JSON list of C-alpha atoms in Angstrom, two decimals:
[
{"chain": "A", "resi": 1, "resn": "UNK", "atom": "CA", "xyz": [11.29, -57.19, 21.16]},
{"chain": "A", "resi": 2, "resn": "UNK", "atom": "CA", "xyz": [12.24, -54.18, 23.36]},
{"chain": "A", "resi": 3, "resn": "UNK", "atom": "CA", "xyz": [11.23, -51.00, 22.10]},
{"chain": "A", "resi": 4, "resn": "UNK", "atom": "CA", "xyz": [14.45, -49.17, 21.35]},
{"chain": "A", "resi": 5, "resn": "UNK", "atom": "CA", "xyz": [15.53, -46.91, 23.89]},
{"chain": "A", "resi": 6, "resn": "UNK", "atom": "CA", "xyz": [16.70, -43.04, 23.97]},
{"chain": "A", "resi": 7, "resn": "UNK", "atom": "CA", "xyz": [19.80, -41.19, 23.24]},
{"chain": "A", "resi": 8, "resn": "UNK", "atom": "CA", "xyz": [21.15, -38.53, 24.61]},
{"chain": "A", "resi": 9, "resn": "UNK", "atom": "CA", "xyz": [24.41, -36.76, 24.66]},
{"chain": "A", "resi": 10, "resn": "UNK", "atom": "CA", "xyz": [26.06, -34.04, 26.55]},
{"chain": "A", "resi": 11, "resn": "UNK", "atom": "CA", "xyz": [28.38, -31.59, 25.11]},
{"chain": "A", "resi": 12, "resn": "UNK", "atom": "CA", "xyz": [30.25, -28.11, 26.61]},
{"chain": "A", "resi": 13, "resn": "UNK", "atom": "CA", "xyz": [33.47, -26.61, 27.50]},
{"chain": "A", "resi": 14, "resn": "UNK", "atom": "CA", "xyz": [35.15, -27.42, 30.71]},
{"chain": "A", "resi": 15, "resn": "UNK", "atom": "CA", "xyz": [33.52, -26.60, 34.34]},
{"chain": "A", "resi": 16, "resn": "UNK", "atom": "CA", "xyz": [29.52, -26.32, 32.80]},
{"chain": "A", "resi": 17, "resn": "UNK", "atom": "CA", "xyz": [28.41, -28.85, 34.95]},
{"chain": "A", "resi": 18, "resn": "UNK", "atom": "CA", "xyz": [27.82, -32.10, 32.71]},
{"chain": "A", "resi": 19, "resn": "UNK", "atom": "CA", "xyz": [28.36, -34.39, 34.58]},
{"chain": "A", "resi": 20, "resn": "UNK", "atom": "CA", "xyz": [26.72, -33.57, 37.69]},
{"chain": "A", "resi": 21, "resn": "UNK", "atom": "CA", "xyz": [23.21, -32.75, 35.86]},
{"chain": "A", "resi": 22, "resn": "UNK", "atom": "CA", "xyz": [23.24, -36.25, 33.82]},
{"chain": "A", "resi": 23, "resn": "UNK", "atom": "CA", "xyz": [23.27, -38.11, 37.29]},
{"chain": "A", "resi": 24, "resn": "UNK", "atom": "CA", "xyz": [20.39, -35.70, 38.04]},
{"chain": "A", "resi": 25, "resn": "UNK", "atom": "CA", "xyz": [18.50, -36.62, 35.02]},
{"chain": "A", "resi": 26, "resn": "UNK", "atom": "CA", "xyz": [19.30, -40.34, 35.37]},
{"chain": "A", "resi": 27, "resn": "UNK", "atom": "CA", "xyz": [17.76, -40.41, 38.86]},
{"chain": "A", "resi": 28, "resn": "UNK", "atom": "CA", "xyz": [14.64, -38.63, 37.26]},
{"chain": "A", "resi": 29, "resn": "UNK", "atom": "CA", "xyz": [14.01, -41.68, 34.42]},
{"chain": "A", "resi": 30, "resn": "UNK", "atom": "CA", "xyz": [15.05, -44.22, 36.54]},
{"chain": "A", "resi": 31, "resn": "UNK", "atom": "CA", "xyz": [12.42, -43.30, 39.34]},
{"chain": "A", "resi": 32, "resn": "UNK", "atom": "CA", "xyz": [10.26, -43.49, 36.14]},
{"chain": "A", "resi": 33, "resn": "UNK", "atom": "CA", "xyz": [10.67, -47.20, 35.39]},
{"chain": "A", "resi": 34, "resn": "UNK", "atom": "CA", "xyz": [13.36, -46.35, 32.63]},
{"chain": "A", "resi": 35, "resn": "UNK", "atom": "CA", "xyz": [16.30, -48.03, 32.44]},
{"chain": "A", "resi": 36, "resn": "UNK", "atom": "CA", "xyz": [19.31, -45.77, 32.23]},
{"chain": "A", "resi": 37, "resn": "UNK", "atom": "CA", "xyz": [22.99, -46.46, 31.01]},
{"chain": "A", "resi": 38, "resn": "UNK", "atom": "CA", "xyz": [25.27, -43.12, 31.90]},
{"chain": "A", "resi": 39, "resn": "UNK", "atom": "CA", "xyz": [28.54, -43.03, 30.07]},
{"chain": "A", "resi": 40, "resn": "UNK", "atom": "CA", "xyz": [31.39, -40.72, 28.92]},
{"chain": "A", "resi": 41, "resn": "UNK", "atom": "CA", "xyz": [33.38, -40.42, 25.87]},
{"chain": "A", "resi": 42, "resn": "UNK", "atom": "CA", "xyz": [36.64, -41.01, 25.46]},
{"chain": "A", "resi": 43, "resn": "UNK", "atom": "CA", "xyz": [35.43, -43.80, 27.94]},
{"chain": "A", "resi": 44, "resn": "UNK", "atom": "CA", "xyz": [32.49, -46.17, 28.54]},
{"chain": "A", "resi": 45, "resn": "UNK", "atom": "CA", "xyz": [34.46, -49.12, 27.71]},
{"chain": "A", "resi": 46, "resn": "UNK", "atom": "CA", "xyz": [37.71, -51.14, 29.15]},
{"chain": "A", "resi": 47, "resn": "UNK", "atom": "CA", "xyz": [39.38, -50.48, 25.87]},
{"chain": "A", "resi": 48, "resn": "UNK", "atom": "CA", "xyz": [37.88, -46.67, 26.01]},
{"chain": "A", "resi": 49, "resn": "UNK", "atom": "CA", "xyz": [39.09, -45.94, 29.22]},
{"chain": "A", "resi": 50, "resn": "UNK", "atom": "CA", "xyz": [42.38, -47.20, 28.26]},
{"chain": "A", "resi": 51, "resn": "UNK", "atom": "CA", "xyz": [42.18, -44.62, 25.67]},
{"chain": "A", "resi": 52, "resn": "UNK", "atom": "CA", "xyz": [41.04, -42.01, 27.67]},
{"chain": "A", "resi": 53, "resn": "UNK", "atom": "CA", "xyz": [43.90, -42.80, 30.15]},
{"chain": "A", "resi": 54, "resn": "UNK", "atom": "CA", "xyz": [46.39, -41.93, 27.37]},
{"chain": "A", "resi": 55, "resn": "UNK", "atom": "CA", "xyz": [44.33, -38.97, 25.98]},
{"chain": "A", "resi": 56, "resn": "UNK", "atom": "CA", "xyz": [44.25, -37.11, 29.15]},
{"chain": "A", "resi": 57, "resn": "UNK", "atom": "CA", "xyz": [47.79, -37.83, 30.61]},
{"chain": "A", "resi": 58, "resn": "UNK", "atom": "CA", "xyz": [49.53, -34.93, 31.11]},
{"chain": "A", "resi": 59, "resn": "UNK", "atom": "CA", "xyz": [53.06, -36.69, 31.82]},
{"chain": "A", "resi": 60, "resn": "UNK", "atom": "CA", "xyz": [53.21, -38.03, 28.03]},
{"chain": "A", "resi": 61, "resn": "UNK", "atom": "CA", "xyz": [54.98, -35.75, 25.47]},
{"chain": "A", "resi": 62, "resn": "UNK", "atom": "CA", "xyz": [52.17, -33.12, 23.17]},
{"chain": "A", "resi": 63, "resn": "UNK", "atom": "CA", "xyz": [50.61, -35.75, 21.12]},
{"chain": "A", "resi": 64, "resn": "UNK", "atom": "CA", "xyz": [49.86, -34.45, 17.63]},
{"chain": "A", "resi": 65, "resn": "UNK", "atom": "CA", "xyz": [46.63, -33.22, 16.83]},
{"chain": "A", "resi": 66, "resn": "UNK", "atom": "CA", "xyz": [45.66, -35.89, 13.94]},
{"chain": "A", "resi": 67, "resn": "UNK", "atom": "CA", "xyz": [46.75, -38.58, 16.81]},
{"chain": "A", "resi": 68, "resn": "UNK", "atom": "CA", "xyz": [44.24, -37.52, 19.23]},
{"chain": "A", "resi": 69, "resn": "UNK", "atom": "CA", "xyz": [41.55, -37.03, 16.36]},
{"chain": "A", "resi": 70, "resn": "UNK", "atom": "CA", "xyz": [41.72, -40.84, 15.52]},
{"chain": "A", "resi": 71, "resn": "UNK", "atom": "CA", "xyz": [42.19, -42.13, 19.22]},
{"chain": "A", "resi": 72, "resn": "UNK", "atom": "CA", "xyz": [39.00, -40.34, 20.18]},
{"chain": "A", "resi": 73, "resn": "UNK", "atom": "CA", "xyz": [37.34, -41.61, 17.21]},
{"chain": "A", "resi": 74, "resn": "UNK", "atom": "CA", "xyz": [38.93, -45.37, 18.04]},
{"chain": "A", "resi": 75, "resn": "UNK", "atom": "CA", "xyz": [37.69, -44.74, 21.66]},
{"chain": "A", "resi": 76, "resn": "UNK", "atom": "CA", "xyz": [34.41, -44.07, 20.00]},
{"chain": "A", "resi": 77, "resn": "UNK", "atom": "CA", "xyz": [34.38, -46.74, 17.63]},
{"chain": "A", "resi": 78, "resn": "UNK", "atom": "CA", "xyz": [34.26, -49.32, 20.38]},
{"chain": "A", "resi": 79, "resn": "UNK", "atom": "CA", "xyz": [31.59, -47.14, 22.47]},
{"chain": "A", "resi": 80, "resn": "UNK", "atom": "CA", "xyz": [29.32, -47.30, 20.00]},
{"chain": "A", "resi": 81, "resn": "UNK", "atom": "CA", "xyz": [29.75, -50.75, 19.16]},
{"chain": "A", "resi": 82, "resn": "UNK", "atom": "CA", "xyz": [29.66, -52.57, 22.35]},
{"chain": "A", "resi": 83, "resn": "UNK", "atom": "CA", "xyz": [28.08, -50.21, 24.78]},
{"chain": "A", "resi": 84, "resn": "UNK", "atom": "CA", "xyz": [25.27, -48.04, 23.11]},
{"chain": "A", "resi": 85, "resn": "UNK", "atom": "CA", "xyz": [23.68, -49.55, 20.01]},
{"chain": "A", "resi": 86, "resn": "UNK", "atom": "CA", "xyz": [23.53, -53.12, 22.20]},
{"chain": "A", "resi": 87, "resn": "UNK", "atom": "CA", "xyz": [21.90, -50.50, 25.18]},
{"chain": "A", "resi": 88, "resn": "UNK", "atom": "CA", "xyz": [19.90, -49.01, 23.13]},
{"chain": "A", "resi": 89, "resn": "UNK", "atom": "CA", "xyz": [18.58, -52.74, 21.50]},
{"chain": "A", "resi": 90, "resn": "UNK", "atom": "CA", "xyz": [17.56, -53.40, 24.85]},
{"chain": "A", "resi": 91, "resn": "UNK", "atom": "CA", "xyz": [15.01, -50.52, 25.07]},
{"chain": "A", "resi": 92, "resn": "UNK", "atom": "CA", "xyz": [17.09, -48.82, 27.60]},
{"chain": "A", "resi": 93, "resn": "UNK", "atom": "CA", "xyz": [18.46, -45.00, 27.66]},
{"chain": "A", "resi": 94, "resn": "UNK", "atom": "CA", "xyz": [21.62, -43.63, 27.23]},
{"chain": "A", "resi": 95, "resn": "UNK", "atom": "CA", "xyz": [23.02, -40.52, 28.38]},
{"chain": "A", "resi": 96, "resn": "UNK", "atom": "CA", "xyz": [26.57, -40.03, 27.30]},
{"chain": "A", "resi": 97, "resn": "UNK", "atom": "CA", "xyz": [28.49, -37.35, 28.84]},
{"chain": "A", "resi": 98, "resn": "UNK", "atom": "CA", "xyz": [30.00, -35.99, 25.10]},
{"chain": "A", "resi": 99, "resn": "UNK", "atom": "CA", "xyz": [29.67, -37.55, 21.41]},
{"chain": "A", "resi": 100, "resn": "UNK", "atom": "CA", "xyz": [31.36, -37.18, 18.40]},
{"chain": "A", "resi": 101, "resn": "UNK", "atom": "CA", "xyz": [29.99, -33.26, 18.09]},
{"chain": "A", "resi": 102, "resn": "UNK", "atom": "CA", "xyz": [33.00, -33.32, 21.18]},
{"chain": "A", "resi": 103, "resn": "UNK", "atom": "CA", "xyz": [35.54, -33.97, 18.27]},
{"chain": "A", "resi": 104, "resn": "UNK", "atom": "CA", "xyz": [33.94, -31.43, 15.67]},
{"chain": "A", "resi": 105, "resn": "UNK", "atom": "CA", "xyz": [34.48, -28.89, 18.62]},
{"chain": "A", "resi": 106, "resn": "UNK", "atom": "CA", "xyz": [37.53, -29.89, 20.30]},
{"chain": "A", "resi": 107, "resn": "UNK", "atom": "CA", "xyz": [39.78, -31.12, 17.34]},
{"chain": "A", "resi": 108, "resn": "UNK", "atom": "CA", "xyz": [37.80, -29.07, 14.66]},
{"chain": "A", "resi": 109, "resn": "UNK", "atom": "CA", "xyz": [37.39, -25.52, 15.76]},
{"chain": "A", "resi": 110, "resn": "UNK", "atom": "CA", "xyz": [39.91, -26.49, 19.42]},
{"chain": "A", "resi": 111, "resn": "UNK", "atom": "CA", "xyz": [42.63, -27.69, 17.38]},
{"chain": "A", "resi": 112, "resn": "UNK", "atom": "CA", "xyz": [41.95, -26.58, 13.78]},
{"chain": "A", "resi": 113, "resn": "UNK", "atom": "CA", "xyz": [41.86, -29.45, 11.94]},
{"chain": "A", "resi": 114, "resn": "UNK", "atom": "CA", "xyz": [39.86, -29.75, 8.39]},
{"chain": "A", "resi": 115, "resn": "UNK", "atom": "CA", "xyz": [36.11, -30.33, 9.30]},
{"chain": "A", "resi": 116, "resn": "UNK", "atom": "CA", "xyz": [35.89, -32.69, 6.17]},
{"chain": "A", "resi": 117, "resn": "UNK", "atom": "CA", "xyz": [38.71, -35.06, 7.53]},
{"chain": "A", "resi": 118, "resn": "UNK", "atom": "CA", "xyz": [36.44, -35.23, 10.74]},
{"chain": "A", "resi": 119, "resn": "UNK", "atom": "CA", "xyz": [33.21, -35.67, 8.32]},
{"chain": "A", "resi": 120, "resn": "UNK", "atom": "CA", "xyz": [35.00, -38.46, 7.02]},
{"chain": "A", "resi": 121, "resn": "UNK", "atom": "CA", "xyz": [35.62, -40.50, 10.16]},
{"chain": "A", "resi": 122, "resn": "UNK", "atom": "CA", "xyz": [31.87, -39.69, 10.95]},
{"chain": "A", "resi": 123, "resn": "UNK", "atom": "CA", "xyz": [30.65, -41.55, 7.92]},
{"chain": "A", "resi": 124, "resn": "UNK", "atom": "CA", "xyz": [33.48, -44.27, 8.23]},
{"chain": "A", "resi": 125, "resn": "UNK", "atom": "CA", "xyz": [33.17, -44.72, 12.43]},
{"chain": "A", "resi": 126, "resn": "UNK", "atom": "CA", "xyz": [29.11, -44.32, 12.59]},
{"chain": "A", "resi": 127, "resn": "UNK", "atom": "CA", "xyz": [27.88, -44.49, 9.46]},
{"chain": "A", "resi": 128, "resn": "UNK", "atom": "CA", "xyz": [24.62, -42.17, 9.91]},
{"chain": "A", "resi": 129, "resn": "UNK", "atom": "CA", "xyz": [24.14, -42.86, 13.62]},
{"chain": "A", "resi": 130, "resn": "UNK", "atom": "CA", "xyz": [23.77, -39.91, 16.11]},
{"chain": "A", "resi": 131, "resn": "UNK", "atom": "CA", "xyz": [21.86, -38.95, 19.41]},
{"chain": "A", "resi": 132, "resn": "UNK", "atom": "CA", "xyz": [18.69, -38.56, 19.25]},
{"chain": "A", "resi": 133, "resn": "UNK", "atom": "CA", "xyz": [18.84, -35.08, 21.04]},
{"chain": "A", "resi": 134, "resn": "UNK", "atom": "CA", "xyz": [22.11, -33.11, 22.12]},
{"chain": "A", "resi": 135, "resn": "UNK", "atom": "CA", "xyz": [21.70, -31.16, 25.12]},
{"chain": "A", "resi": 136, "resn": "UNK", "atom": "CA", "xyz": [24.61, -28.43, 24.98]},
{"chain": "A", "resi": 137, "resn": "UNK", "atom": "CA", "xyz": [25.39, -26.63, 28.18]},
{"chain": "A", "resi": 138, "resn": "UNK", "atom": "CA", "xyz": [26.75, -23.13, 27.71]},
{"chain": "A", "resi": 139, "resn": "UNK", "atom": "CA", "xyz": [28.45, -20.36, 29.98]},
{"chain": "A", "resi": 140, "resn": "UNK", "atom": "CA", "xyz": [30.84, -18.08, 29.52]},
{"chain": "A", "resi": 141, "resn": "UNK", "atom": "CA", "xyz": [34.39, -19.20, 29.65]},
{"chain": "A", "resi": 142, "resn": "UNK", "atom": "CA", "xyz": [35.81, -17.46, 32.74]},
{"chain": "A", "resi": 143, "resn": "UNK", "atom": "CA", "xyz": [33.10, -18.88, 35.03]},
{"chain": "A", "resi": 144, "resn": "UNK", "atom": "CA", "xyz": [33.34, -22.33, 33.63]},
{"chain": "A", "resi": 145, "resn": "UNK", "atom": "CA", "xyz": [37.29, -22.13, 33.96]},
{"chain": "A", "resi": 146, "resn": "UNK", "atom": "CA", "xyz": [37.30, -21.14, 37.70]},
{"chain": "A", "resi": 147, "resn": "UNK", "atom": "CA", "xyz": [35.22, -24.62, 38.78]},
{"chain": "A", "resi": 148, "resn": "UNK", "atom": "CA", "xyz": [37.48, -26.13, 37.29]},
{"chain": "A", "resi": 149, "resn": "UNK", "atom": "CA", "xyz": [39.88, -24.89, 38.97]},
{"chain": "A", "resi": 150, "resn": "UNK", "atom": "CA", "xyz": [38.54, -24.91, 42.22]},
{"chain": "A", "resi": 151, "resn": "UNK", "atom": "CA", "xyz": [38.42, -28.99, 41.90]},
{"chain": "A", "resi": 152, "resn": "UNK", "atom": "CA", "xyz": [41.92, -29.30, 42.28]},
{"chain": "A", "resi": 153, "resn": "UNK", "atom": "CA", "xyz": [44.20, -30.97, 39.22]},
{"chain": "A", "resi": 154, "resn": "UNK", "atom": "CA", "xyz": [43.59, -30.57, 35.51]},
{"chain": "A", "resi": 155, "resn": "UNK", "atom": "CA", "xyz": [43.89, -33.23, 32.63]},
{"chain": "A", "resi": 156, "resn": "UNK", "atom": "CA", "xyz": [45.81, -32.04, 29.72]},
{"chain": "A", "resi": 157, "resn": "UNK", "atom": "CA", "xyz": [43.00, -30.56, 28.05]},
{"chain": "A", "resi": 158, "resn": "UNK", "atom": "CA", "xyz": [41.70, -28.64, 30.99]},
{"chain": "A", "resi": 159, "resn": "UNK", "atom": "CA", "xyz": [45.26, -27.18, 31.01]},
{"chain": "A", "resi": 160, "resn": "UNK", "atom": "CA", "xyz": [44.62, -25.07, 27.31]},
{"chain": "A", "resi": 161, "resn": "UNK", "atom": "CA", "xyz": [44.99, -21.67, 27.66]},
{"chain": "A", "resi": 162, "resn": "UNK", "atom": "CA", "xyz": [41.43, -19.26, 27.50]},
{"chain": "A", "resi": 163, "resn": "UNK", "atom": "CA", "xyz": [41.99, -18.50, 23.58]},
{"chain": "A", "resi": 164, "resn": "UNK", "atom": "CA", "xyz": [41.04, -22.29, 23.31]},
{"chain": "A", "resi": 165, "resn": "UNK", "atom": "CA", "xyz": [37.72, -22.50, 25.11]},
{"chain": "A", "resi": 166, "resn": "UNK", "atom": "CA", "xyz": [36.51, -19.63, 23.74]},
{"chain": "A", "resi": 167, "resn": "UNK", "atom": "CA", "xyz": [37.31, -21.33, 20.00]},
{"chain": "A", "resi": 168, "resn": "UNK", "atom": "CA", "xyz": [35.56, -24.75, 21.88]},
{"chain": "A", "resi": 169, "resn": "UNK", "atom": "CA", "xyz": [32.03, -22.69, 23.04]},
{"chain": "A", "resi": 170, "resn": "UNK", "atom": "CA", "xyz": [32.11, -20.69, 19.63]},
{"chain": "A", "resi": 171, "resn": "UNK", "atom": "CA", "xyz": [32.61, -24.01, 17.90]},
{"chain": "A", "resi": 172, "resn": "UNK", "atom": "CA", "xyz": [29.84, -25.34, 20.17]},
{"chain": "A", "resi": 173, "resn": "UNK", "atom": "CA", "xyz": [27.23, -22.58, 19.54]},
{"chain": "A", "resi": 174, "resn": "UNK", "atom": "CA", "xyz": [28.08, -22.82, 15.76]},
{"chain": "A", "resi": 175, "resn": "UNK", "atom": "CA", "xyz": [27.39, -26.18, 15.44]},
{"chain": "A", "resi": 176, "resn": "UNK", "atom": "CA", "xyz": [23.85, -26.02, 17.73]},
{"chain": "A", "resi": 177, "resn": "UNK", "atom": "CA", "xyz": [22.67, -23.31, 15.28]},
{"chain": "A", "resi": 178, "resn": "UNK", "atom": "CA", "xyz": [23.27, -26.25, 12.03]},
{"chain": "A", "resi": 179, "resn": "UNK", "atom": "CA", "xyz": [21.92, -29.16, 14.04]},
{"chain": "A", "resi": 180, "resn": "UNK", "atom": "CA", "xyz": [18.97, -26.87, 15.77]},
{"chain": "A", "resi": 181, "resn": "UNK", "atom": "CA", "xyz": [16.35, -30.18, 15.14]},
{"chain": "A", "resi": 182, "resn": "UNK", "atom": "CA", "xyz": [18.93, -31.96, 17.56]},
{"chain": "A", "resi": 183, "resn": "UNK", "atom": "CA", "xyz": [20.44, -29.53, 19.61]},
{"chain": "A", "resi": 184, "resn": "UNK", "atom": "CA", "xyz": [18.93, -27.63, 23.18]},
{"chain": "A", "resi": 185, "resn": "UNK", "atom": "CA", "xyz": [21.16, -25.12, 24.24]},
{"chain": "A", "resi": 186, "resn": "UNK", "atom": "CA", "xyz": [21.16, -24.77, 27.97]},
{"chain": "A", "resi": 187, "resn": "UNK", "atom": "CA", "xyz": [22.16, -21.68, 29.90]},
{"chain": "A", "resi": 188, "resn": "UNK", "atom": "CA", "xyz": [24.26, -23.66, 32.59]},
{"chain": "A", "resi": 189, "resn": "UNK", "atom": "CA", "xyz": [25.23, -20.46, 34.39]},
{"chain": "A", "resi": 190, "resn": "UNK", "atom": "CA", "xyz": [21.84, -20.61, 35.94]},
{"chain": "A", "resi": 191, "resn": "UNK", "atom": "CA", "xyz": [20.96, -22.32, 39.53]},
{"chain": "A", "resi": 192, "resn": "UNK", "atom": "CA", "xyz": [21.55, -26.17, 39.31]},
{"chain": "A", "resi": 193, "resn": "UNK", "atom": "CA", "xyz": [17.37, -26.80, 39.92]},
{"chain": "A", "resi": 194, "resn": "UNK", "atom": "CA", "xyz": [17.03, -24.33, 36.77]},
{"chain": "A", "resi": 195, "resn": "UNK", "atom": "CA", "xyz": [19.24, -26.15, 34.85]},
{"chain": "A", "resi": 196, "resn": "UNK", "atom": "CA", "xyz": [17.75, -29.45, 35.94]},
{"chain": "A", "resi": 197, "resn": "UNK", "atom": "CA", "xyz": [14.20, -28.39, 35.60]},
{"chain": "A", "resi": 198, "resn": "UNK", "atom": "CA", "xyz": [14.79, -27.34, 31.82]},
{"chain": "A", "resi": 199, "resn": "UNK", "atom": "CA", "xyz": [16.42, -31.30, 31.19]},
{"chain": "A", "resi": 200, "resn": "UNK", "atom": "CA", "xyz": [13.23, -32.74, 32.25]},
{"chain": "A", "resi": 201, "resn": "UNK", "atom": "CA", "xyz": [11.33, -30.96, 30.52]},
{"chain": "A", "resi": 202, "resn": "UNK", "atom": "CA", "xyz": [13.24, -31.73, 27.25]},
{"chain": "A", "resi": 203, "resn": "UNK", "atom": "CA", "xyz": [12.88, -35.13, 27.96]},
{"chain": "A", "resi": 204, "resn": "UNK", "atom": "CA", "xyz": [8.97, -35.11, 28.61]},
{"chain": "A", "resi": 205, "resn": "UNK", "atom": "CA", "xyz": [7.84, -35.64, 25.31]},
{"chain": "A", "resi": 206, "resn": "UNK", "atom": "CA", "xyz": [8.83, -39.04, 25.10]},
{"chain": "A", "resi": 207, "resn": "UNK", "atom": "CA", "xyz": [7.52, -40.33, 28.28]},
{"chain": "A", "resi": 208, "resn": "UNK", "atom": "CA", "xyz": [4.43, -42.14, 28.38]}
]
């Protein structure tokens, strides 16, 4: 039987550069021998894109804010059930861009909802499971804000006014200082090959 494999998510506001250092880090195991799954949440499945689709479409009327709590955590529900626990069975790694610490952040502190409701679908939706490390990338709002901008067109979240992020990387670095045994907090305002150089080297301890 495989040996089980690694997980790792990604968490940060919008613009911090998630997604492009996970393909960076993939490359790195892969050229290792490791087998590497990269995902996103909402996402990662046909039934989680569908989700995502609907969570990020700015033509549909202002959803309510319990609405998008439980489609994430439906979105998530599926993730974990038929992408990453069957991945991570296999012996290979996954790297998911966001996790349910997203939802904590983003509907929790974001949206101000009651972190025991959230709790709650935790225990229900994973029962106990979580990454086995969290890498969180942090940088001021403001800079984060204008590369997003400078890609072109928003989703519906990216569209939140500034008051929001700020609650999202406050809510972030909050919830990094109670998980510290899981959480590395990355200073992603740094050069990309800084930023890079600091992933590998979280991940070298469980390399052979």
């Amino acid at each position: 039987m495989a040996e089980r494999g690694r997980f790792i998510s990604f968490e940060g506001g919008e613009g911090v550069g998630k997604t492009t250092q996970i393909g960076r880090l993939a490359d790195f195991l892969r050229q290792r021998g490791i087998e590497v799954v990269v995902t996103r949440e909402p996402g990662g499945t046909p039934v989680g894109e569908a989700i995502r689709d609907v969570l990020l479409d700015k033509a549909l009327p202002a959803m309510h804010a319990d609405t998008e709590l439980m489609l994430m955590y439906g979105a998530r529900a599926e993730h974990v059930h038929k992408l990453i626990r069957p991945a991570l069975e296999r012996g290979q790694w996954v790297l998911s861009d966001r996790f349910a610490d997203a939802s904590h952040v983003y509907q929790g502190a974001g949206r101000g909802l009651d972190p025991a409701r959230i709790d709650a679908l935790d225990a229900w939706v994973l029962q106990g499971f979580a990454p086995d490390r969290t890498i969180l990338f942090d940088m001021p709002v403001a800079q984060g804000m204008a590369r997003v901008r400078s890609r072109g067109d928003t989703d519906r979240f990216e569209e939140e006014k500034q008051a929001f992020f700020e609650r999202i990387r406050q809510g972030y670095l909050r919830r990094a200082a109670q998980f510290a045994e899981r959480f590395v907090v990355v200073d992603a305002a740094r050069e990309m090959d800084e930023v890079t150089a600091t992933l590998i080297e979280t991940v070298k301890p469980w390399l052979n």
